[in-house]
Short mmCIF file of C-alpha atoms (C1' of nucleotides) in Angstrom, two decimals:
data_model
loop_
_atom_site.label_atom_id
_atom_site.label_comp_id
_atom_site.label_asym_id
_atom_site.label_seq_id
_atom_site.Cartn_x
_atom_site.Cartn_y
_atom_site.Cartn_z
CA MET A 12 156.40 140.95 -7.61
CA ASN A 13 152.74 140.17 -8.05
CA ARG A 14 151.32 142.22 -5.23
CA SER A 15 147.69 141.94 -6.26
CA ILE A 16 145.66 139.14 -4.78
CA SER A 17 144.45 137.04 -7.65
CA ARG A 18 142.62 133.91 -6.63
CA SER A 19 143.47 132.74 -10.09
CA SER A 20 142.70 129.05 -9.56
CA GLY A 21 138.96 128.65 -9.52
CA ASP A 22 137.99 131.17 -6.86
CA GLN A 23 139.70 129.16 -4.15
CA THR A 24 142.08 130.85 -1.79
CA VAL A 25 145.72 129.92 -2.16
CA GLN A 26 145.66 128.54 1.36
CA ALA A 27 142.78 126.17 0.51
CA ARG A 28 144.52 124.96 -2.61
CA VAL A 29 147.80 124.32 -0.81
CA TYR A 30 145.95 122.53 1.96
CA SER A 31 144.14 120.24 -0.49
CA GLN A 32 147.33 119.49 -2.37
CA LEU A 33 149.26 118.57 0.75
CA ARG A 34 146.37 116.54 2.11
CA GLN A 35 146.15 114.60 -1.13
CA SER A 36 149.90 114.04 -1.21
CA ILE A 37 149.82 112.64 2.29
CA LEU A 38 146.92 110.31 1.47
CA ASP A 39 148.71 109.20 -1.69
CA GLY A 40 151.74 108.26 0.37
CA ASP A 41 154.12 110.89 -0.94
CA PHE A 42 155.21 111.76 2.59
CA ARG A 43 157.34 109.30 4.49
CA PRO A 44 157.17 108.99 8.29
CA GLY A 45 159.88 111.07 9.91
CA ARG A 46 160.24 113.47 7.02
CA SER A 47 160.37 117.04 8.20
CA VAL A 48 158.54 119.72 6.29
CA THR A 49 159.32 123.42 6.43
CA ILE A 50 157.15 126.37 5.59
CA ARG A 51 159.65 128.07 3.33
CA GLY A 52 160.69 124.82 1.71
CA LEU A 53 157.15 123.96 0.71
CA ALA A 54 156.44 127.52 -0.29
CA ASP A 55 159.33 127.49 -2.74
CA GLU A 56 158.33 124.08 -4.02
CA LEU A 57 154.74 125.12 -4.65
CA ASN A 58 155.63 128.60 -5.88
CA VAL A 59 153.55 130.39 -3.28
CA SER A 60 154.43 132.67 -0.41
CA PRO A 61 155.07 131.22 3.04
CA MET A 62 151.80 132.55 4.36
CA PRO A 63 149.31 130.06 2.84
CA VAL A 64 151.68 127.16 3.54
CA ARG A 65 151.87 128.17 7.16
CA GLU A 66 148.10 127.99 7.55
CA ALA A 67 147.86 124.73 5.62
CA LEU A 68 150.48 123.10 7.83
CA ARG A 69 148.71 124.33 10.93
CA ARG A 70 145.50 122.75 9.73
CA LEU A 71 147.19 119.45 8.97
CA THR A 72 148.83 119.32 12.38
CA THR A 73 145.44 119.99 13.95
CA GLU A 74 144.03 116.89 12.33
CA ARG A 75 147.09 114.88 13.36
CA ALA A 76 148.30 114.34 9.80
CA LEU A 77 151.51 116.11 10.78
CA GLU A 78 153.02 116.84 14.17
CA VAL A 79 154.95 119.71 15.64
CA SER A 80 158.06 119.18 17.70
CA GLY A 81 158.77 121.10 20.86
CA THR A 82 160.63 123.68 18.85
CA GLY A 83 157.90 124.21 16.30
CA ARG A 84 159.33 122.02 13.59
CA VAL A 85 156.74 120.13 11.59
CA SER A 86 157.24 116.53 10.54
CA VAL A 87 155.38 113.41 9.45
CA PRO A 88 154.61 111.38 12.58
CA LYS A 89 156.22 108.00 13.02
CA MET A 90 154.05 104.99 13.70
CA THR A 91 154.08 102.85 16.80
CA PRO A 92 152.43 99.46 17.23
CA ALA A 93 150.08 100.79 19.91
CA LYS A 94 149.06 103.73 17.77
CA LEU A 95 148.40 101.56 14.76
CA GLN A 96 146.19 99.30 16.82
CA GLU A 97 144.24 102.28 18.06
CA LEU A 98 143.90 103.64 14.53
CA VAL A 99 142.60 100.27 13.39
CA ARG A 100 139.99 100.30 16.15
CA ALA A 101 138.99 103.83 15.15
CA ARG A 102 138.71 102.84 11.50
CA ILE A 103 136.55 99.86 12.37
CA CYS A 104 134.02 101.66 14.50
CA LEU A 105 133.78 104.70 12.22
CA GLU A 106 133.72 102.92 8.90
CA LYS A 107 131.38 100.18 10.02
CA GLN A 108 128.83 102.82 10.93
CA ALA A 109 129.52 104.96 7.87
CA ALA A 110 129.06 101.99 5.55
CA ILE A 111 125.80 101.00 7.18
CA ASP A 112 124.54 104.57 7.03
CA ALA A 113 125.49 104.78 3.36
CA MET A 114 123.94 101.47 2.36
CA PRO A 115 120.42 102.76 1.63
CA PHE A 116 121.88 105.27 -0.83
CA ILE A 117 123.92 102.74 -2.80
CA GLY A 118 122.26 102.37 -6.17
CA LYS A 119 123.10 100.31 -9.19
CA THR A 120 125.40 102.99 -10.62
CA ARG A 121 127.52 103.28 -7.53
CA LEU A 122 127.66 99.53 -7.08
CA GLN A 123 129.06 99.20 -10.56
CA ARG A 124 131.61 101.92 -9.85
CA LEU A 125 132.64 100.18 -6.65
CA THR A 126 133.06 96.96 -8.59
CA ARG A 127 135.32 98.75 -11.06
CA PHE A 128 137.42 100.10 -8.19
CA ASP A 129 137.70 96.60 -6.79
CA ARG A 130 138.96 95.25 -10.11
CA LYS A 131 141.45 98.07 -10.27
CA ILE A 132 142.68 97.21 -6.80
CA ASN A 133 143.30 93.64 -7.94
CA ARG A 134 145.17 94.84 -11.01
CA MET A 135 147.38 97.04 -8.87
CA ILE A 136 148.14 94.18 -6.51
CA ALA A 137 148.96 91.95 -9.48
CA ARG A 138 151.50 94.38 -10.87
CA ALA A 139 152.78 95.28 -7.38
CA ASP A 140 152.04 98.97 -7.91
CA HIS A 141 151.95 100.04 -4.27
CA GLN A 142 150.95 103.64 -4.76
CA GLY A 143 148.34 102.69 -7.34
CA TYR A 144 146.97 100.17 -4.88
CA VAL A 145 146.76 102.70 -2.07
CA ILE A 146 144.95 105.19 -4.27
CA ALA A 147 142.44 102.71 -5.70
CA HIS A 148 141.87 101.27 -2.26
CA ARG A 149 141.07 104.68 -0.88
CA LYS A 150 138.74 105.48 -3.74
CA PHE A 151 136.78 102.31 -3.08
CA HIS A 152 136.26 103.06 0.59
CA PHE A 153 135.65 106.79 0.29
CA ASP A 154 133.22 106.36 -2.57
CA LEU A 155 131.29 103.89 -0.46
CA TYR A 156 131.09 106.04 2.67
CA SER A 157 130.40 109.29 0.85
CA ALA A 158 127.22 107.80 -0.59
CA GLY A 159 125.68 108.71 2.74
CA LYS A 160 124.52 112.30 2.74
CA GLY A 161 126.14 113.16 6.05
CA SER A 162 128.93 115.63 6.69
CA VAL A 163 130.15 114.30 10.02
CA PHE A 164 131.67 110.89 9.43
CA MET A 165 133.78 111.57 6.36
CA PRO A 166 136.04 114.19 7.97
CA LEU A 167 136.57 111.92 10.96
CA ILE A 168 137.43 108.97 8.75
CA GLU A 169 139.75 111.07 6.63
CA SER A 170 141.58 112.22 9.74
CA VAL A 171 142.29 108.60 10.62
CA TRP A 172 143.40 107.76 7.10
CA LEU A 173 145.73 110.75 7.09
CA GLN A 174 147.43 109.28 10.13
CA ILE A 175 147.76 105.83 8.59
CA SER A 176 148.69 106.65 5.00
CA PRO A 177 152.38 107.60 5.37
CA PHE A 178 153.10 104.47 7.39
CA LEU A 179 151.03 102.23 5.13
CA THR A 180 152.77 103.25 1.93
CA SER A 181 156.25 103.12 3.42
CA THR A 182 155.57 99.66 4.83
CA LEU A 183 154.10 98.33 1.60
CA LEU A 184 157.31 99.29 -0.16
CA HIS A 185 159.26 96.89 2.03
CA LEU A 186 156.84 94.05 1.43
CA ASP A 187 157.23 91.80 -1.58
CA SER A 188 153.64 90.56 -1.39
CA TYR A 189 150.72 91.33 0.83
CA SER A 190 147.50 89.68 1.80
CA THR A 191 145.38 89.50 -1.31
CA SER A 192 142.45 88.01 0.54
CA ASP A 193 139.83 90.15 -1.08
CA ARG A 194 137.34 91.21 1.52
CA HIS A 195 135.91 93.80 -0.83
CA ILE A 196 133.96 91.07 -2.57
CA GLU A 197 132.13 90.43 0.68
CA ILE A 198 131.42 94.14 1.05
CA LEU A 199 129.98 94.29 -2.44
CA ALA A 200 127.85 91.22 -1.82
CA ALA A 201 126.46 92.67 1.40
CA LEU A 202 125.63 95.91 -0.38
CA GLU A 203 123.81 94.05 -3.12
CA ASN A 204 121.74 92.15 -0.56
CA GLN A 205 121.21 95.29 1.53
CA ASP A 206 122.36 93.27 4.51
CA ALA A 207 123.56 95.70 7.16
CA THR A 208 124.88 93.05 9.52
CA ALA A 209 126.91 91.32 6.84
CA LEU A 210 128.19 94.69 5.66
CA GLY A 211 129.41 95.56 9.13
CA PHE A 212 131.24 92.27 9.45
CA ALA A 213 132.76 92.58 5.98
CA VAL A 214 134.05 96.10 6.62
CA GLU A 215 135.52 95.08 9.95
CA ALA A 216 137.15 92.02 8.43
CA ASP A 217 138.58 94.06 5.58
CA ILE A 218 140.18 96.56 7.93
CA ARG A 219 141.35 94.03 10.46
CA HIS A 220 142.99 91.74 7.93
CA GLY A 221 144.39 94.49 5.76
CA LEU A 222 146.14 96.35 8.53
CA GLY A 223 146.32 93.63 11.16
CA ALA A 224 148.75 91.70 8.98
CA LEU A 225 151.12 94.64 9.09
CA THR A 226 151.01 94.79 12.86
CA GLU A 227 152.44 91.31 13.11
CA SER A 228 154.70 90.95 10.11
CA ASP A 229 157.79 92.84 9.20
CA TRP A 230 157.30 95.84 11.41
CA GLN A 231 160.98 96.32 11.93
CA LYS A 232 161.86 96.69 8.29
CA LYS A 233 160.83 100.30 8.14
CA ALA A 234 163.05 103.07 9.43
CA MET B 194 154.81 148.68 20.69
CA ASN B 195 156.19 145.42 22.00
CA ARG B 196 158.01 144.23 18.95
CA SER B 197 159.91 141.46 20.64
CA ILE B 198 158.39 138.03 20.65
CA SER B 199 157.88 137.07 24.25
CA ARG B 200 156.11 133.79 24.74
CA SER B 201 155.32 135.14 28.14
CA SER B 202 152.67 132.59 29.06
CA GLY B 203 154.43 129.39 29.89
CA ASP B 204 156.46 128.76 26.77
CA GLN B 205 153.36 128.29 24.64
CA THR B 206 153.00 130.21 21.42
CA VAL B 207 150.34 132.89 21.36
CA GLN B 208 148.57 130.98 18.64
CA ALA B 209 148.37 127.83 20.78
CA ARG B 210 147.02 129.77 23.73
CA VAL B 211 144.37 131.53 21.66
CA TYR B 212 143.39 128.22 20.09
CA SER B 213 142.97 126.54 23.47
CA GLN B 214 140.98 129.44 24.86
CA LEU B 215 138.59 129.52 21.93
CA ARG B 216 138.25 125.75 21.95
CA GLN B 217 137.42 125.80 25.64
CA SER B 218 134.93 128.60 25.17
CA ILE B 219 133.14 126.68 22.46
CA LEU B 220 132.99 123.53 24.58
CA ASP B 221 131.71 125.57 27.51
CA GLY B 222 128.91 126.88 25.37
CA ASP B 223 129.98 130.50 25.18
CA PHE B 224 129.43 130.57 21.44
CA ARG B 225 125.89 130.50 20.12
CA PRO B 226 125.01 128.90 16.78
CA GLY B 227 124.90 131.50 14.04
CA ARG B 228 127.22 133.92 15.80
CA SER B 229 129.83 135.29 13.49
CA VAL B 230 133.39 135.71 14.66
CA THR B 231 135.96 138.01 13.11
CA ILE B 232 139.70 137.88 13.28
CA ARG B 233 140.18 141.49 14.31
CA GLY B 234 137.25 141.40 16.70
CA LEU B 235 138.68 138.45 18.59
CA ALA B 236 142.18 139.89 18.42
CA ASP B 237 141.04 143.07 20.13
CA GLU B 238 139.05 141.10 22.67
CA LEU B 239 141.98 138.86 23.58
CA ASN B 240 144.57 141.64 23.34
CA VAL B 241 146.65 139.88 20.73
CA SER B 242 147.49 140.67 17.17
CA PRO B 243 145.29 139.33 14.36
CA MET B 244 147.92 136.84 13.32
CA PRO B 245 147.54 134.18 16.04
CA VAL B 246 143.75 134.50 15.94
CA ARG B 247 143.77 133.88 12.23
CA GLU B 248 145.60 130.60 12.67
CA ALA B 249 143.44 129.54 15.62
CA LEU B 250 140.25 130.15 13.64
CA ARG B 251 141.63 128.22 10.70
CA ARG B 252 142.33 125.29 12.96
CA LEU B 253 138.86 125.38 14.48
CA THR B 254 137.20 125.48 11.07
CA THR B 255 139.30 122.49 10.06
CA GLU B 256 137.85 120.46 12.88
CA ARG B 257 134.33 121.66 12.04
CA ALA B 258 133.92 123.62 15.26
CA LEU B 259 133.41 126.74 13.14
CA GLU B 260 132.54 127.15 9.49
CA VAL B 261 133.55 129.57 6.77
CA SER B 262 131.03 131.14 4.47
CA GLY B 263 131.61 131.53 0.77
CA THR B 264 133.07 134.96 1.39
CA GLY B 265 135.49 133.82 4.05
CA ARG B 266 133.46 134.92 7.02
CA VAL B 267 133.69 132.59 9.99
CA SER B 268 130.69 131.69 12.10
CA VAL B 269 129.36 129.11 14.54
CA PRO B 270 127.51 126.43 12.52
CA LYS B 271 123.78 126.04 12.97
CA MET B 272 122.40 122.64 13.80
CA THR B 273 120.02 120.60 11.69
CA PRO B 274 118.09 117.52 12.79
CA ALA B 275 119.93 115.30 10.32
CA LYS B 276 123.30 116.56 11.46
CA LEU B 277 122.48 116.04 15.12
CA GLN B 278 121.44 112.49 14.42
CA GLU B 279 124.70 111.87 12.65
CA LEU B 280 126.68 113.44 15.47
CA VAL B 281 124.86 111.21 17.94
CA ARG B 282 125.78 108.15 15.90
CA ALA B 283 129.39 109.32 15.80
CA ARG B 284 129.44 109.89 19.55
CA ILE B 285 128.02 106.44 20.20
CA CYS B 286 130.49 104.49 18.11
CA LEU B 287 133.52 106.49 19.18
CA GLU B 288 132.73 106.77 22.88
CA LYS B 289 131.57 103.19 23.24
CA GLN B 290 134.94 102.03 21.97
CA ALA B 291 136.90 104.66 23.92
CA ALA B 292 135.18 103.70 27.16
CA ILE B 293 135.83 100.00 26.64
CA ASP B 294 139.47 100.70 25.77
CA ALA B 295 139.83 102.83 28.89
CA MET B 296 138.17 100.38 31.26
CA PRO B 297 141.29 98.36 32.15
CA PHE B 298 142.99 101.57 33.28
CA ILE B 299 140.21 102.74 35.56
CA GLY B 300 141.48 102.39 39.10
CA LYS B 301 139.92 103.19 42.42
CA THR B 302 141.13 106.77 42.36
CA ARG B 303 139.62 107.57 39.03
CA LEU B 304 136.39 105.78 39.88
CA GLN B 305 136.04 108.01 42.93
CA ARG B 306 136.72 111.09 40.84
CA LEU B 307 134.12 110.01 38.30
CA THR B 308 131.64 109.53 41.12
CA ARG B 309 132.33 113.07 42.34
CA PHE B 310 131.74 114.40 38.82
CA ASP B 311 128.46 112.51 38.70
CA ARG B 312 127.31 114.06 41.97
CA LYS B 313 128.30 117.47 40.66
CA ILE B 314 126.23 116.87 37.54
CA ASN B 315 123.22 116.12 39.70
CA ARG B 316 123.75 119.28 41.75
CA MET B 317 123.94 121.34 38.58
CA ILE B 318 120.73 119.82 37.27
CA ALA B 319 119.03 120.50 40.61
CA ARG B 320 119.89 124.18 40.55
CA ALA B 321 119.25 124.42 36.78
CA ASP B 322 122.77 125.69 36.13
CA HIS B 323 122.98 124.85 32.46
CA GLN B 324 126.55 125.88 31.85
CA GLY B 325 127.71 124.20 35.03
CA TYR B 326 125.91 121.07 33.93
CA VAL B 327 127.55 121.09 30.50
CA ILE B 328 131.01 121.53 32.01
CA ALA B 329 130.63 118.84 34.66
CA HIS B 330 129.08 116.51 32.12
CA ARG B 331 132.04 116.95 29.81
CA LYS B 332 134.52 116.42 32.63
CA PHE B 333 132.89 113.11 33.49
CA HIS B 334 133.06 111.77 29.96
CA PHE B 335 136.49 113.11 29.06
CA ASP B 336 138.02 111.93 32.30
CA LEU B 337 136.65 108.47 31.60
CA TYR B 338 137.92 108.23 28.02
CA SER B 339 141.29 109.80 28.70
CA ALA B 340 142.10 107.03 31.15
CA GLY B 341 143.05 105.05 28.06
CA LYS B 342 146.60 105.76 27.05
CA GLY B 343 145.78 106.34 23.39
CA SER B 344 146.15 109.53 21.41
CA VAL B 345 143.75 108.76 18.60
CA PHE B 346 140.24 108.62 20.02
CA MET B 347 140.24 111.72 22.20
CA PRO B 348 140.84 114.21 19.37
CA LEU B 349 138.12 112.56 17.31
CA ILE B 350 135.68 112.65 20.19
CA GLU B 351 136.51 116.24 20.96
CA SER B 352 135.87 117.21 17.37
CA VAL B 353 132.36 115.79 17.67
CA TRP B 354 131.75 117.53 20.99
CA LEU B 355 132.90 120.82 19.51
CA GLN B 356 130.21 120.47 16.89
CA ILE B 357 127.50 119.67 19.43
CA SER B 358 128.35 122.06 22.25
CA PRO B 359 127.05 125.37 20.87
CA PHE B 360 123.72 123.79 19.98
CA LEU B 361 123.46 121.88 23.23
CA THR B 362 123.95 124.88 25.48
CA SER B 363 121.67 127.14 23.48
CA THR B 364 118.95 124.48 23.53
CA LEU B 365 119.30 123.80 27.22
CA LEU B 366 118.70 127.47 27.88
CA HIS B 367 115.24 127.19 26.36
CA LEU B 368 114.37 124.11 28.36
CA ASP B 369 112.95 124.45 31.84
CA SER B 370 113.83 120.88 32.78
CA TYR B 371 115.61 118.09 31.05
CA SER B 372 115.86 114.37 31.34
CA THR B 373 117.47 113.59 34.64
CA SER B 374 117.48 109.88 33.96
CA ASP B 375 120.94 109.27 35.26
CA ARG B 376 122.67 106.82 32.99
CA HIS B 377 126.00 107.68 34.54
CA ILE B 378 125.18 105.40 37.45
CA GLU B 379 125.02 102.50 35.05
CA ILE B 380 128.36 103.52 33.56
CA LEU B 381 129.95 103.62 37.00
CA ALA B 382 128.48 100.25 37.90
CA ALA B 383 129.79 98.67 34.71
CA LEU B 384 133.23 100.11 35.39
CA GLU B 385 133.25 98.72 38.90
CA ASN B 386 132.34 95.26 37.59
CA GLN B 387 134.79 95.56 34.71
CA ASP B 388 131.92 94.54 32.43
CA ALA B 389 132.74 95.73 28.93
CA THR B 390 129.42 94.75 27.42
CA ALA B 391 127.41 96.53 30.09
CA LEU B 392 129.68 99.55 29.75
CA GLY B 393 129.05 99.76 26.03
CA PHE B 394 125.31 99.60 26.53
CA ALA B 395 125.40 102.18 29.31
CA VAL B 396 127.44 104.66 27.26
CA GLU B 397 125.16 104.22 24.26
CA ALA B 398 122.07 104.66 26.40
CA ASP B 399 123.51 107.77 28.04
CA ILE B 400 124.23 109.42 24.70
CA ARG B 401 121.02 108.31 23.04
CA HIS B 402 118.77 109.46 25.84
CA GLY B 403 120.66 112.64 26.61
CA LEU B 404 120.68 113.98 23.09
CA GLY B 405 117.85 111.95 21.60
CA ALA B 406 115.39 113.79 23.80
CA LEU B 407 116.45 117.06 22.21
CA THR B 408 115.92 115.73 18.73
CA GLU B 409 112.23 115.24 19.43
CA SER B 410 111.29 117.99 21.83
CA ASP B 411 111.38 121.70 21.42
CA TRP B 412 113.65 121.89 18.43
CA GLN B 413 111.93 124.95 17.08
CA LYS B 414 112.47 127.11 20.13
CA LYS B 415 115.99 128.01 19.23
CA ALA B 416 116.81 130.64 16.64
"C1'" DT C 119 108.30 157.32 4.18
"C1'" DA C 120 110.42 153.89 1.03
"C1'" DC C 121 114.01 152.36 -1.61
"C1'" DA C 122 117.76 152.30 -4.67
"C1'" DA C 123 122.31 154.28 -5.48
"C1'" DT C 124 126.43 155.78 -3.41
"C1'" DA C 125 129.94 156.20 0.02
"C1'" DT C 126 132.22 154.44 4.00
"C1'" DT C 127 133.84 151.00 7.00
"C1'" DT C 128 134.96 146.40 8.07
"C1'" DT C 129 137.09 142.19 6.94
"C1'" DG C 130 139.82 138.23 4.97
"C1'" DT C 131 143.97 137.24 2.28
"C1'" DG C 132 148.55 137.33 1.00
"C1'" DA C 133 153.18 139.52 1.27
"C1'" DT C 134 156.96 141.00 3.79
"C1'" DC C 135 159.78 142.24 7.74
"C1'" DA C 136 162.15 141.68 12.33
"C1'" DC C 137 163.51 138.79 15.75
"C1'" DA C 138 164.98 134.92 18.45
"C1'" DA C 139 165.98 130.34 18.75
"C1'" DA C 140 167.26 126.17 16.70
"C1'" DA C 141 170.17 123.66 13.11
"C1'" DA C 142 173.83 123.28 10.39
"C1'" DT C 143 178.36 124.53 9.20
"C1'" DT C 144 182.87 125.99 9.94
"C1'" DT C 145 186.80 126.55 12.67
"C1'" DG C 146 190.51 125.72 15.83
"C1'" DG C 147 193.13 123.23 19.09
"C1'" DA C 148 194.76 118.73 20.95
"C1'" DT D 192 191.75 112.62 12.98
"C1'" DC D 193 188.46 114.01 16.37
"C1'" DC D 194 185.59 116.85 18.91
"C1'" DA D 195 184.06 120.98 21.10
"C1'" DA D 196 183.46 125.94 20.50
"C1'" DA D 197 182.17 129.64 17.60
"C1'" DT D 198 179.89 131.29 13.53
"C1'" DT D 199 176.55 131.25 9.90
"C1'" DT D 200 172.25 129.82 7.99
"C1'" DT D 201 167.69 128.26 8.37
"C1'" DT D 202 163.32 128.42 10.43
"C1'" DG D 203 158.94 129.48 13.10
"C1'" DT D 204 156.41 133.33 15.12
"C1'" DG D 205 154.22 137.55 15.40
"C1'" DA D 206 153.43 142.25 13.54
"C1'" DT D 207 152.09 145.17 9.97
"C1'" DC D 208 150.78 146.68 5.38
"C1'" DA D 209 148.17 146.76 0.89
"C1'" DC D 210 144.40 145.37 -1.51
"C1'" DA D 211 139.93 143.82 -2.95
"C1'" DA D 212 135.57 142.47 -1.84
"C1'" DA D 213 131.87 142.22 1.24
"C1'" DA D 214 129.02 144.41 4.71
"C1'" DT D 215 127.16 148.48 6.54
"C1'" DA D 216 125.85 153.19 6.67
"C1'" DT D 217 124.51 157.27 4.30
"C1'" DT D 218 122.44 159.95 1.01
"C1'" DG D 219 119.34 161.46 -2.52
"C1'" DT D 220 115.18 161.04 -5.03
"C1'" DA D 221 110.40 159.92 -5.76
#
DNA sequence: TACAATATTTTGTGATCACAAAAATTTGGA
DNA sequence: TCCAAATTTTTGTGATCACAAAATATTGTA
């Protein structure tokens, strides 16, 4: 039909747009572990040709957000206890450093925004809105780390989050309540005092308690 | 010509083979910063069709080994002082943790192999074989980290190395001699004693001194 | 010679096709 | 009803084409 190449959506290539959409969907928890995704299936769903989807999927498998089976089928990886522990360790060492690097660039404006995100997180927990929680939680952390000017840490951190997100959301759904111990308060306090050491501890505690609880508790509930 | 799909090289797809080759070439320092790479150019060079090259390049840009310009052209990223510093910080926090995680799995066999790699590194330095040095150096570190059973840290570490390698090799070429302070000895000693703290310090020192020296000294010499 | 305008070539992107292999479905016999 | 064999459909991979835009080369004029 439309044989002319029209990068009609803001000068981006179709491939880039599809990639961003899928990436976002994965981070938002729209993809469940074990779900298999096909090129043509996604292409039909997104109303694009198979070509851009193919490249987007290849990119996502490269950053371990998806995995390819021996026969080339693409699916959302399943979580294992060992893998989750390793991902937690990766999050801790990367995000500790990223937070400390970002600290000097955290001004009053951003601190207020972070505080708003924190309140939103609490609201989402209160109303048991799992997806809303996951999204607000991510905004808090990413907004913090991206205050640093660098271009190295964020992609690494995002790769780790992409690997955790499907599992996290699917597990949260099977939990009636989860640890509301709000470590974000400690992070905010450390930022206000410009205390790098306290910030490092707070970030580590936040990650360890947020995901560590899942390692122990109802692991079996999920498929 | 050959219209049938024959995965003639060991059941791998052409795309996977091209990707591995390019990845290896980048790590080996065959690509200089600033060099531009084209799909068709590489396809002709590797005697494959443009298709697999296209996907391989997309993957490598996703992991920041290559970068795309505003017009879609792909090239090897140039280094900046700030970026190198950030990459060094990333290496330190990732490799410190990876080494400590791997330590329990380092047996006598692997320790001997690591020692051989270390001796090879020294030989390469002695004969000023820069590429040989880079390769042996990488083998030492990757062999150490991959002793751990995990699947999370290695890809992250490799992504960082991919970003450093082109710059490292091109800089080494302009240096008549470089810091031979052999921190690997300390790493090996820490491994033998199963001393996690000492290992962490040794890895950090190795990275900081190896790349930190470049940050100061002849930065300007390269293009 | 210098430089801007024009023409040519190169290049990335997306679409589509053929093919083989894997999945899914149907079929047929006990 | 059950299960294995045969058939059909789905799917990933690689090749090739068209197109537009960018990069490069060429030309013409002062």
